[in-house]
Amino acid sequence: MEFETIDQLCDLDCKIDYQSQGYNCHDISHNTFFCFPPLNYNKIQKQNDYWDQLIPYNYGYLDLLYDDKEISLGLIKKINIIDEKNVEVTFSTDEHSKFMHAEISDFDYFENKIISIGDTFIPKCHNQFIHVYKLHDIAIHEDVSYAIFIYRIGTSDIQQCVFPQTLEHNFGIKFD
């Protein structure tokens, strides 16, 4: 699997500039950073969802998933925040997402898995296009709890994703 090459990395000057605008920046490696914009809580509450581009732009996206609400993001159907470092994710194929273009076994698949901050996995697949998610943080604001994920889109030489096998064998993927 390959990710899009990051041509313009965010260095120390870039980090300082974005932090002055309210971005949160995280060290990828020595003097290389990715930054995400400050969370706009009004936008989150009005839209009931939130996603944004990270800096550098080809590093990936920020996505919020709300605690204990039915969702449909690939094979993710529900999350339950356990504590400040862990969420329980319900994966299921009982409802097929219009965003999932993959072969899914004939039987209904249902699994709960504990995911900790920093864990990576693939819940979404468009044939050779793979969406790798990483649990970045967990937040609570005005009694609303959500998990903050960052994700990158990679490519693979496979012709067709097969679930649940793709999910079962693809936790802990190298993200950075």
Short mmCIF file of N, CA and C in Angstrom, two decimals:
data_model
loop_
_atom_site.label_atom_id
_atom_site.label_comp_id
_atom_site.label_asym_id
_atom_site.label_seq_id
_atom_site.Cartn_x
_atom_site.Cartn_y
_atom_site.Cartn_z
N MET A 1 0.84 -1.17 0.00
CA MET A 1 0.00 0.00 0.00
C MET A 1 0.89 1.23 0.00
N GLU A 2 0.46 2.26 -0.73
CA GLU A 2 1.22 3.50 -0.80
C GLU A 2 0.30 4.68 -0.54
N PHE A 3 0.85 5.69 0.13
CA PHE A 3 0.15 6.95 0.32
C PHE A 3 0.67 7.95 -0.69
N GLU A 4 -0.12 8.98 -0.94
CA GLU A 4 0.33 10.07 -1.80
C GLU A 4 1.58 10.69 -1.18
N THR A 5 2.56 10.99 -2.02
CA THR A 5 3.80 11.59 -1.55
C THR A 5 3.53 13.01 -1.04
N ILE A 6 4.10 13.33 0.10
CA ILE A 6 3.96 14.67 0.65
C ILE A 6 5.13 15.50 0.13
N ASP A 7 4.83 16.39 -0.82
CA ASP A 7 5.89 17.16 -1.48
C ASP A 7 6.38 18.32 -0.63
N GLN A 8 5.45 19.04 0.00
CA GLN A 8 5.84 20.18 0.82
C GLN A 8 5.53 19.87 2.28
N LEU A 9 6.56 19.54 3.02
CA LEU A 9 6.38 19.23 4.43
C LEU A 9 6.24 20.52 5.22
N CYS A 10 5.62 20.40 6.38
CA CYS A 10 5.49 21.55 7.28
C CYS A 10 6.69 21.53 8.22
N ASP A 11 7.57 22.53 8.08
CA ASP A 11 8.76 22.60 8.91
C ASP A 11 8.49 23.46 10.15
N LEU A 12 9.52 23.82 10.87
CA LEU A 12 9.37 24.58 12.11
C LEU A 12 8.73 25.96 11.86
N ASP A 13 9.15 26.65 10.80
CA ASP A 13 8.56 27.96 10.48
C ASP A 13 7.07 27.82 10.15
N CYS A 14 6.75 26.79 9.37
CA CYS A 14 5.35 26.51 9.00
C CYS A 14 4.54 26.24 10.27
N LYS A 15 5.10 25.42 11.15
CA LYS A 15 4.42 25.08 12.40
C LYS A 15 4.12 26.33 13.22
N ILE A 16 5.11 27.20 13.36
CA ILE A 16 4.94 28.42 14.15
C ILE A 16 3.85 29.29 13.54
N ASP A 17 3.87 29.42 12.21
CA ASP A 17 2.86 30.22 11.51
C ASP A 17 1.46 29.65 11.75
N TYR A 18 1.27 28.35 11.58
CA TYR A 18 -0.05 27.75 11.76
C TYR A 18 -0.50 27.77 13.22
N GLN A 19 0.43 27.57 14.16
CA GLN A 19 0.06 27.63 15.57
C GLN A 19 -0.40 29.04 15.94
N SER A 20 0.16 30.06 15.32
CA SER A 20 -0.27 31.43 15.60
C SER A 20 -1.70 31.66 15.11
N GLN A 21 -2.17 30.81 14.18
CA GLN A 21 -3.55 30.90 13.67
C GLN A 21 -4.50 29.97 14.43
N GLY A 22 -3.99 29.33 15.49
CA GLY A 22 -4.83 28.48 16.32
C GLY A 22 -4.80 27.00 15.96
N TYR A 23 -3.98 26.63 14.99
CA TYR A 23 -3.85 25.22 14.61
C TYR A 23 -3.13 24.45 15.70
N ASN A 24 -3.43 23.15 15.80
CA ASN A 24 -2.66 22.25 16.66
C ASN A 24 -1.70 21.48 15.76
N CYS A 25 -0.43 21.49 16.09
CA CYS A 25 0.57 20.82 15.26
C CYS A 25 1.21 19.68 16.02
N HIS A 26 1.48 18.61 15.28
CA HIS A 26 2.07 17.41 15.88
C HIS A 26 3.30 16.98 15.10
N ASP A 27 4.29 16.56 15.83
CA ASP A 27 5.57 16.16 15.25
C ASP A 27 5.43 14.80 14.56
N ILE A 28 5.75 14.75 13.27
CA ILE A 28 5.77 13.48 12.54
C ILE A 28 7.15 12.86 12.69
N SER A 29 8.16 13.68 12.48
CA SER A 29 9.55 13.27 12.67
C SER A 29 10.35 14.54 12.95
N HIS A 30 11.63 14.43 13.03
CA HIS A 30 12.49 15.56 13.41
C HIS A 30 12.21 16.78 12.53
N ASN A 31 11.65 17.85 13.16
CA ASN A 31 11.33 19.12 12.50
C ASN A 31 10.37 18.97 11.31
N THR A 32 9.52 17.97 11.34
CA THR A 32 8.47 17.80 10.33
C THR A 32 7.16 17.63 11.08
N PHE A 33 6.12 18.39 10.69
CA PHE A 33 4.89 18.45 11.45
C PHE A 33 3.68 18.30 10.54
N PHE A 34 2.55 17.88 11.13
CA PHE A 34 1.27 18.06 10.48
C PHE A 34 0.43 18.88 11.45
N CYS A 35 -0.45 19.71 10.89
CA CYS A 35 -1.25 20.61 11.70
C CYS A 35 -2.71 20.49 11.31
N PHE A 36 -3.60 20.57 12.30
CA PHE A 36 -5.02 20.60 11.97
C PHE A 36 -5.65 21.84 12.57
N PRO A 37 -6.67 22.36 11.88
CA PRO A 37 -7.27 23.63 12.29
C PRO A 37 -7.97 23.51 13.63
N PRO A 38 -8.17 24.66 14.30
CA PRO A 38 -8.90 24.61 15.57
C PRO A 38 -10.32 24.12 15.32
N LEU A 39 -10.85 23.36 16.27
CA LEU A 39 -12.20 22.84 16.11
C LEU A 39 -13.21 23.96 16.26
N ASN A 40 -14.08 24.07 15.29
CA ASN A 40 -15.12 25.08 15.29
C ASN A 40 -16.37 24.45 15.89
N TYR A 41 -16.59 24.66 17.19
CA TYR A 41 -17.68 23.98 17.90
C TYR A 41 -19.06 24.37 17.38
N ASN A 42 -19.21 25.62 16.91
CA ASN A 42 -20.50 26.01 16.32
C ASN A 42 -20.79 25.21 15.06
N LYS A 43 -19.77 25.03 14.23
CA LYS A 43 -19.93 24.24 13.00
C LYS A 43 -20.24 22.79 13.35
N ILE A 44 -19.57 22.27 14.35
CA ILE A 44 -19.79 20.89 14.77
C ILE A 44 -21.24 20.70 15.22
N GLN A 45 -21.73 21.61 16.07
CA GLN A 45 -23.09 21.47 16.60
C GLN A 45 -24.15 21.66 15.52
N LYS A 46 -23.93 22.57 14.58
CA LYS A 46 -24.92 22.83 13.54
C LYS A 46 -24.99 21.68 12.54
N GLN A 47 -23.83 21.15 12.17
CA GLN A 47 -23.80 20.13 11.12
C GLN A 47 -23.88 18.71 11.65
N ASN A 48 -23.62 18.55 12.94
CA ASN A 48 -23.58 17.23 13.55
C ASN A 48 -22.50 16.34 12.95
N ASP A 49 -21.59 16.94 12.22
CA ASP A 49 -20.41 16.24 11.75
C ASP A 49 -19.34 17.29 11.48
N TYR A 50 -18.16 16.84 11.16
CA TYR A 50 -17.08 17.79 10.94
C TYR A 50 -15.94 17.06 10.26
N TRP A 51 -15.40 17.66 9.21
CA TRP A 51 -14.15 17.16 8.65
C TRP A 51 -13.41 18.35 8.08
N ASP A 52 -12.12 18.23 8.00
CA ASP A 52 -11.29 19.33 7.50
C ASP A 52 -9.98 18.77 6.98
N GLN A 53 -9.32 19.58 6.17
CA GLN A 53 -8.04 19.20 5.59
C GLN A 53 -6.91 19.50 6.56
N LEU A 54 -5.94 18.62 6.60
CA LEU A 54 -4.77 18.85 7.44
C LEU A 54 -3.72 19.62 6.65
N ILE A 55 -2.73 20.13 7.33
CA ILE A 55 -1.59 20.81 6.71
C ILE A 55 -0.36 19.95 6.98
N PRO A 56 0.44 19.56 5.99
CA PRO A 56 0.27 19.82 4.56
C PRO A 56 -0.97 19.10 4.02
N TYR A 57 -1.54 19.65 2.93
CA TYR A 57 -2.84 19.19 2.45
C TYR A 57 -2.86 17.71 2.09
N ASN A 58 -1.77 17.19 1.55
CA ASN A 58 -1.81 15.78 1.17
C ASN A 58 -1.46 14.85 2.32
N TYR A 59 -1.34 15.40 3.55
CA TYR A 59 -1.16 14.51 4.71
C TYR A 59 -2.45 13.79 5.05
N GLY A 60 -3.60 14.42 4.80
CA GLY A 60 -4.85 13.74 5.09
C GLY A 60 -5.94 14.67 5.57
N TYR A 61 -6.91 14.08 6.27
CA TYR A 61 -8.12 14.79 6.68
C TYR A 61 -8.41 14.54 8.16
N LEU A 62 -9.14 15.46 8.74
CA LEU A 62 -9.63 15.35 10.11
C LEU A 62 -11.10 14.97 10.03
N ASP A 63 -11.53 14.02 10.83
CA ASP A 63 -12.93 13.58 10.82
C ASP A 63 -13.37 13.31 12.25
N LEU A 64 -14.57 13.76 12.62
CA LEU A 64 -15.10 13.52 13.96
C LEU A 64 -16.21 12.48 13.89
N LEU A 65 -16.22 11.56 14.83
CA LEU A 65 -17.30 10.59 14.96
C LEU A 65 -17.88 10.74 16.37
N TYR A 66 -19.19 10.87 16.44
CA TYR A 66 -19.84 11.17 17.71
C TYR A 66 -20.10 9.91 18.52
N ASP A 67 -20.01 10.08 19.82
CA ASP A 67 -20.22 9.00 20.76
C ASP A 67 -21.65 8.49 20.72
N ASP A 68 -21.78 7.18 20.58
CA ASP A 68 -23.06 6.48 20.76
C ASP A 68 -24.16 6.97 19.82
N LYS A 69 -23.80 7.35 18.59
CA LYS A 69 -24.80 7.68 17.58
C LYS A 69 -24.60 6.72 16.41
N GLU A 70 -25.70 6.28 15.85
CA GLU A 70 -25.60 5.41 14.69
C GLU A 70 -24.99 6.20 13.54
N ILE A 71 -23.97 5.63 12.93
CA ILE A 71 -23.31 6.27 11.80
C ILE A 71 -23.12 5.23 10.71
N SER A 72 -22.68 5.66 9.56
CA SER A 72 -22.36 4.73 8.50
C SER A 72 -21.13 5.25 7.79
N LEU A 73 -19.98 4.82 8.24
CA LEU A 73 -18.72 5.20 7.64
C LEU A 73 -17.99 3.91 7.29
N GLY A 74 -18.17 3.46 6.06
CA GLY A 74 -17.62 2.17 5.70
C GLY A 74 -18.20 1.11 6.60
N LEU A 75 -17.35 0.37 7.28
CA LEU A 75 -17.83 -0.68 8.18
C LEU A 75 -18.08 -0.18 9.60
N ILE A 76 -17.76 1.09 9.90
CA ILE A 76 -18.02 1.62 11.25
C ILE A 76 -19.49 1.99 11.34
N LYS A 77 -20.17 1.43 12.32
CA LYS A 77 -21.59 1.72 12.52
C LYS A 77 -21.86 2.50 13.79
N LYS A 78 -20.94 2.44 14.75
CA LYS A 78 -21.18 3.10 16.03
C LYS A 78 -19.87 3.17 16.80
N ILE A 79 -19.69 4.24 17.58
CA ILE A 79 -18.57 4.28 18.51
C ILE A 79 -19.10 4.60 19.90
N ASN A 80 -18.41 4.12 20.88
CA ASN A 80 -18.74 4.39 22.27
C ASN A 80 -17.45 4.78 22.98
N ILE A 81 -17.40 5.99 23.51
CA ILE A 81 -16.19 6.45 24.18
C ILE A 81 -16.12 5.81 25.56
N ILE A 82 -15.04 5.10 25.80
CA ILE A 82 -14.85 4.39 27.08
C ILE A 82 -14.19 5.31 28.10
N ASP A 83 -13.11 5.97 27.71
CA ASP A 83 -12.39 6.90 28.58
C ASP A 83 -11.63 7.87 27.69
N GLU A 84 -10.70 8.63 28.27
CA GLU A 84 -10.01 9.67 27.50
C GLU A 84 -9.00 9.13 26.50
N LYS A 85 -8.77 7.81 26.49
CA LYS A 85 -7.79 7.24 25.57
C LYS A 85 -8.34 6.11 24.70
N ASN A 86 -9.57 5.65 24.94
CA ASN A 86 -10.08 4.47 24.24
C ASN A 86 -11.53 4.64 23.80
N VAL A 87 -11.83 4.06 22.64
CA VAL A 87 -13.21 3.99 22.16
C VAL A 87 -13.50 2.54 21.78
N GLU A 88 -14.77 2.19 21.91
CA GLU A 88 -15.21 0.89 21.41
C GLU A 88 -15.91 1.16 20.08
N VAL A 89 -15.42 0.52 19.03
CA VAL A 89 -15.98 0.72 17.69
C VAL A 89 -16.77 -0.52 17.31
N THR A 90 -17.98 -0.30 16.81
CA THR A 90 -18.80 -1.40 16.30
C THR A 90 -18.66 -1.42 14.79
N PHE A 91 -18.11 -2.51 14.28
CA PHE A 91 -17.99 -2.73 12.84
C PHE A 91 -19.10 -3.67 12.43
N SER A 92 -19.73 -3.39 11.32
CA SER A 92 -20.84 -4.23 10.89
C SER A 92 -21.04 -4.11 9.40
N THR A 93 -21.52 -5.19 8.78
CA THR A 93 -21.90 -5.14 7.36
C THR A 93 -23.39 -5.34 7.20
N ASP A 94 -24.16 -5.20 8.29
CA ASP A 94 -25.59 -5.44 8.16
C ASP A 94 -26.29 -4.35 7.36
N GLU A 95 -25.66 -3.18 7.24
CA GLU A 95 -26.16 -2.12 6.37
C GLU A 95 -25.00 -1.76 5.44
N HIS A 96 -25.24 -1.77 4.15
CA HIS A 96 -24.15 -1.49 3.22
C HIS A 96 -24.05 0.00 2.94
N SER A 97 -22.87 0.54 3.10
CA SER A 97 -22.64 1.96 2.87
C SER A 97 -22.49 2.22 1.38
N LYS A 98 -23.06 3.31 0.91
CA LYS A 98 -22.89 3.68 -0.49
C LYS A 98 -21.45 4.05 -0.80
N PHE A 99 -20.64 4.29 0.26
CA PHE A 99 -19.25 4.65 0.06
C PHE A 99 -18.33 3.43 0.08
N MET A 100 -18.89 2.26 0.25
CA MET A 100 -18.07 1.05 0.34
C MET A 100 -18.25 0.26 -0.95
N HIS A 101 -17.20 0.22 -1.76
CA HIS A 101 -17.23 -0.57 -2.99
C HIS A 101 -16.31 -1.75 -2.78
N ALA A 102 -16.84 -2.82 -2.26
CA ALA A 102 -16.03 -3.98 -1.93
C ALA A 102 -16.90 -5.22 -1.90
N GLU A 103 -16.23 -6.34 -1.99
CA GLU A 103 -16.94 -7.61 -1.86
C GLU A 103 -17.11 -7.90 -0.37
N ILE A 104 -18.33 -8.12 0.05
CA ILE A 104 -18.60 -8.39 1.46
C ILE A 104 -19.19 -9.79 1.56
N SER A 105 -18.67 -10.55 2.48
CA SER A 105 -19.13 -11.94 2.65
C SER A 105 -20.65 -12.00 2.78
N ASP A 106 -21.22 -13.13 2.42
CA ASP A 106 -22.67 -13.32 2.44
C ASP A 106 -23.25 -13.21 3.84
N PHE A 107 -22.47 -13.56 4.86
CA PHE A 107 -23.00 -13.53 6.21
C PHE A 107 -22.89 -12.14 6.81
N ASP A 108 -23.76 -11.84 7.78
CA ASP A 108 -23.67 -10.57 8.48
C ASP A 108 -22.45 -10.60 9.38
N TYR A 109 -21.68 -9.53 9.35
CA TYR A 109 -20.48 -9.44 10.15
C TYR A 109 -20.68 -8.36 11.20
N PHE A 110 -20.32 -8.66 12.42
CA PHE A 110 -20.54 -7.72 13.52
C PHE A 110 -19.44 -7.94 14.54
N GLU A 111 -18.72 -6.89 14.87
CA GLU A 111 -17.65 -7.02 15.86
C GLU A 111 -17.47 -5.70 16.59
N ASN A 112 -17.21 -5.80 17.88
CA ASN A 112 -16.83 -4.64 18.68
C ASN A 112 -15.33 -4.76 18.94
N LYS A 113 -14.63 -3.65 18.79
CA LYS A 113 -13.19 -3.66 19.01
C LYS A 113 -12.81 -2.40 19.78
N ILE A 114 -11.93 -2.56 20.75
CA ILE A 114 -11.41 -1.42 21.50
C ILE A 114 -10.25 -0.82 20.70
N ILE A 115 -10.34 0.48 20.45
CA ILE A 115 -9.30 1.19 19.71
C ILE A 115 -8.77 2.29 20.62
N SER A 116 -7.45 2.37 20.72
CA SER A 116 -6.79 3.36 21.57
C SER A 116 -6.20 4.48 20.71
N ILE A 117 -5.99 5.63 21.32
CA ILE A 117 -5.38 6.74 20.61
C ILE A 117 -4.07 6.26 19.98
N GLY A 118 -3.92 6.55 18.69
CA GLY A 118 -2.74 6.13 17.93
C GLY A 118 -2.96 4.89 17.10
N ASP A 119 -4.03 4.12 17.38
CA ASP A 119 -4.31 2.91 16.60
C ASP A 119 -4.80 3.27 15.20
N THR A 120 -4.41 2.45 14.24
CA THR A 120 -4.81 2.64 12.85
C THR A 120 -5.56 1.41 12.34
N PHE A 121 -6.42 1.63 11.35
CA PHE A 121 -7.19 0.53 10.76
C PHE A 121 -7.84 1.01 9.47
N ILE A 122 -8.37 0.08 8.70
CA ILE A 122 -9.03 0.39 7.44
C ILE A 122 -10.52 0.05 7.57
N PRO A 123 -11.39 1.07 7.69
CA PRO A 123 -12.82 0.78 7.73
C PRO A 123 -13.51 1.00 6.39
N LYS A 124 -12.77 1.53 5.41
CA LYS A 124 -13.37 1.98 4.16
C LYS A 124 -12.46 1.62 3.01
N CYS A 125 -13.05 1.17 1.92
CA CYS A 125 -12.24 0.74 0.79
C CYS A 125 -13.01 0.93 -0.50
N HIS A 126 -12.38 1.54 -1.48
CA HIS A 126 -12.94 1.69 -2.82
C HIS A 126 -12.04 0.91 -3.77
N ASN A 127 -12.17 -0.41 -3.76
CA ASN A 127 -11.29 -1.28 -4.53
C ASN A 127 -9.84 -0.97 -4.20
N GLN A 128 -9.04 -0.46 -5.14
CA GLN A 128 -7.62 -0.25 -4.82
C GLN A 128 -7.38 0.98 -3.96
N PHE A 129 -8.40 1.84 -3.73
CA PHE A 129 -8.24 3.01 -2.88
C PHE A 129 -8.62 2.67 -1.45
N ILE A 130 -7.66 2.80 -0.56
CA ILE A 130 -7.81 2.38 0.83
C ILE A 130 -7.84 3.63 1.72
N HIS A 131 -8.78 3.67 2.67
CA HIS A 131 -8.84 4.77 3.63
C HIS A 131 -8.30 4.26 4.96
N VAL A 132 -7.17 4.79 5.38
CA VAL A 132 -6.54 4.37 6.63
C VAL A 132 -6.86 5.42 7.70
N TYR A 133 -7.55 5.00 8.75
CA TYR A 133 -7.94 5.89 9.85
C TYR A 133 -7.03 5.69 11.04
N LYS A 134 -6.76 6.78 11.76
CA LYS A 134 -5.97 6.74 12.99
C LYS A 134 -6.74 7.52 14.05
N LEU A 135 -6.99 6.89 15.20
CA LEU A 135 -7.63 7.60 16.30
C LEU A 135 -6.63 8.60 16.86
N HIS A 136 -6.94 9.88 16.69
CA HIS A 136 -6.01 10.94 17.07
C HIS A 136 -6.26 11.46 18.48
N ASP A 137 -7.54 11.62 18.85
CA ASP A 137 -7.85 12.18 20.16
C ASP A 137 -9.32 11.92 20.48
N ILE A 138 -9.68 12.18 21.70
CA ILE A 138 -11.07 12.07 22.16
C ILE A 138 -11.39 13.39 22.86
N ALA A 139 -12.55 13.96 22.54
CA ALA A 139 -12.88 15.27 23.10
C ALA A 139 -14.30 15.28 23.63
N ILE A 140 -14.50 16.13 24.64
CA ILE A 140 -15.85 16.37 25.20
C ILE A 140 -16.02 17.88 25.27
N HIS A 141 -17.10 18.36 24.67
CA HIS A 141 -17.39 19.80 24.68
C HIS A 141 -18.88 19.98 24.91
N GLU A 142 -19.24 20.65 26.00
CA GLU A 142 -20.64 20.89 26.34
C GLU A 142 -21.46 19.61 26.27
N ASP A 143 -20.99 18.58 26.96
CA ASP A 143 -21.66 17.28 27.06
C ASP A 143 -21.78 16.52 25.75
N VAL A 144 -21.07 16.95 24.71
CA VAL A 144 -21.03 16.19 23.47
C VAL A 144 -19.65 15.54 23.38
N SER A 145 -19.64 14.22 23.22
CA SER A 145 -18.38 13.48 23.14
C SER A 145 -18.16 13.01 21.72
N TYR A 146 -16.92 13.11 21.27
CA TYR A 146 -16.60 12.61 19.94
C TYR A 146 -15.15 12.18 19.88
N ALA A 147 -14.90 11.28 18.94
CA ALA A 147 -13.56 10.80 18.68
C ALA A 147 -13.03 11.54 17.47
N ILE A 148 -11.79 11.99 17.57
CA ILE A 148 -11.16 12.72 16.48
C ILE A 148 -10.24 11.74 15.73
N PHE A 149 -10.56 11.52 14.47
CA PHE A 149 -9.75 10.66 13.62
C PHE A 149 -9.06 11.50 12.56
N ILE A 150 -7.85 11.09 12.20
CA ILE A 150 -7.26 11.60 10.98
C ILE A 150 -7.18 10.43 10.02
N TYR A 151 -7.34 10.73 8.74
CA TYR A 151 -7.24 9.63 7.79
C TYR A 151 -6.52 10.07 6.53
N ARG A 152 -5.88 9.10 5.91
CA ARG A 152 -5.19 9.29 4.65
C ARG A 152 -5.73 8.28 3.66
N ILE A 153 -5.65 8.65 2.41
CA ILE A 153 -6.10 7.75 1.35
C ILE A 153 -4.87 7.19 0.67
N GLY A 154 -4.79 5.87 0.65
CA GLY A 154 -3.68 5.21 -0.01
C GLY A 154 -4.17 4.39 -1.18
N THR A 155 -3.24 3.82 -1.90
CA THR A 155 -3.60 2.93 -3.01
C THR A 155 -2.91 1.59 -2.80
N SER A 156 -3.47 0.59 -3.41
CA SER A 156 -2.93 -0.75 -3.29
C SER A 156 -3.08 -1.44 -4.63
N ASP A 157 -2.37 -2.52 -4.82
CA ASP A 157 -2.46 -3.24 -6.10
C ASP A 157 -3.57 -4.28 -6.11
N ILE A 158 -4.38 -4.32 -5.06
CA ILE A 158 -5.48 -5.28 -5.05
C ILE A 158 -6.57 -4.82 -6.02
N GLN A 159 -7.28 -5.76 -6.58
CA GLN A 159 -8.36 -5.44 -7.51
C GLN A 159 -9.68 -5.25 -6.79
N GLN A 160 -9.87 -5.92 -5.66
CA GLN A 160 -11.14 -5.86 -4.94
C GLN A 160 -10.89 -6.08 -3.46
N CYS A 161 -11.39 -5.19 -2.62
CA CYS A 161 -11.32 -5.40 -1.18
C CYS A 161 -12.33 -6.48 -0.80
N VAL A 162 -11.98 -7.30 0.13
CA VAL A 162 -12.87 -8.34 0.62
C VAL A 162 -13.03 -8.16 2.12
N PHE A 163 -14.28 -7.94 2.55
CA PHE A 163 -14.54 -7.77 3.97
C PHE A 163 -15.34 -8.97 4.47
N PRO A 164 -15.12 -9.39 5.70
CA PRO A 164 -14.39 -8.70 6.78
C PRO A 164 -12.90 -8.96 6.81
N GLN A 165 -12.36 -9.78 5.91
CA GLN A 165 -10.94 -10.13 5.98
C GLN A 165 -10.03 -8.90 5.91
N THR A 166 -10.36 -7.92 5.06
CA THR A 166 -9.52 -6.72 4.96
C THR A 166 -9.45 -6.01 6.30
N LEU A 167 -10.57 -5.88 6.98
CA LEU A 167 -10.59 -5.23 8.29
C LEU A 167 -9.82 -6.06 9.32
N GLU A 168 -10.06 -7.35 9.35
CA GLU A 168 -9.45 -8.20 10.37
C GLU A 168 -7.93 -8.21 10.30
N HIS A 169 -7.38 -8.05 9.11
CA HIS A 169 -5.92 -8.17 8.94
C HIS A 169 -5.22 -6.83 8.77
N ASN A 170 -5.94 -5.73 8.96
CA ASN A 170 -5.32 -4.44 8.68
C ASN A 170 -5.41 -3.44 9.82
N PHE A 171 -5.29 -3.91 11.03
CA PHE A 171 -5.12 -3.01 12.17
C PHE A 171 -3.63 -2.78 12.35
N GLY A 172 -3.27 -1.58 12.80
CA GLY A 172 -1.87 -1.29 13.07
C GLY A 172 -1.04 -0.98 11.84
N ILE A 173 -1.65 -0.39 10.83
CA ILE A 173 -0.94 -0.03 9.59
C ILE A 173 -0.05 1.16 9.86
N LYS A 174 1.14 1.18 9.25
CA LYS A 174 2.04 2.32 9.38
C LYS A 174 1.39 3.52 8.71
N PHE A 175 1.22 4.57 9.45
CA PHE A 175 0.45 5.74 8.99
C PHE A 175 1.38 6.88 8.56
N ASP A 176 2.41 7.15 9.32
CA ASP A 176 3.31 8.29 9.05
C ASP A 176 4.50 7.85 8.22
#
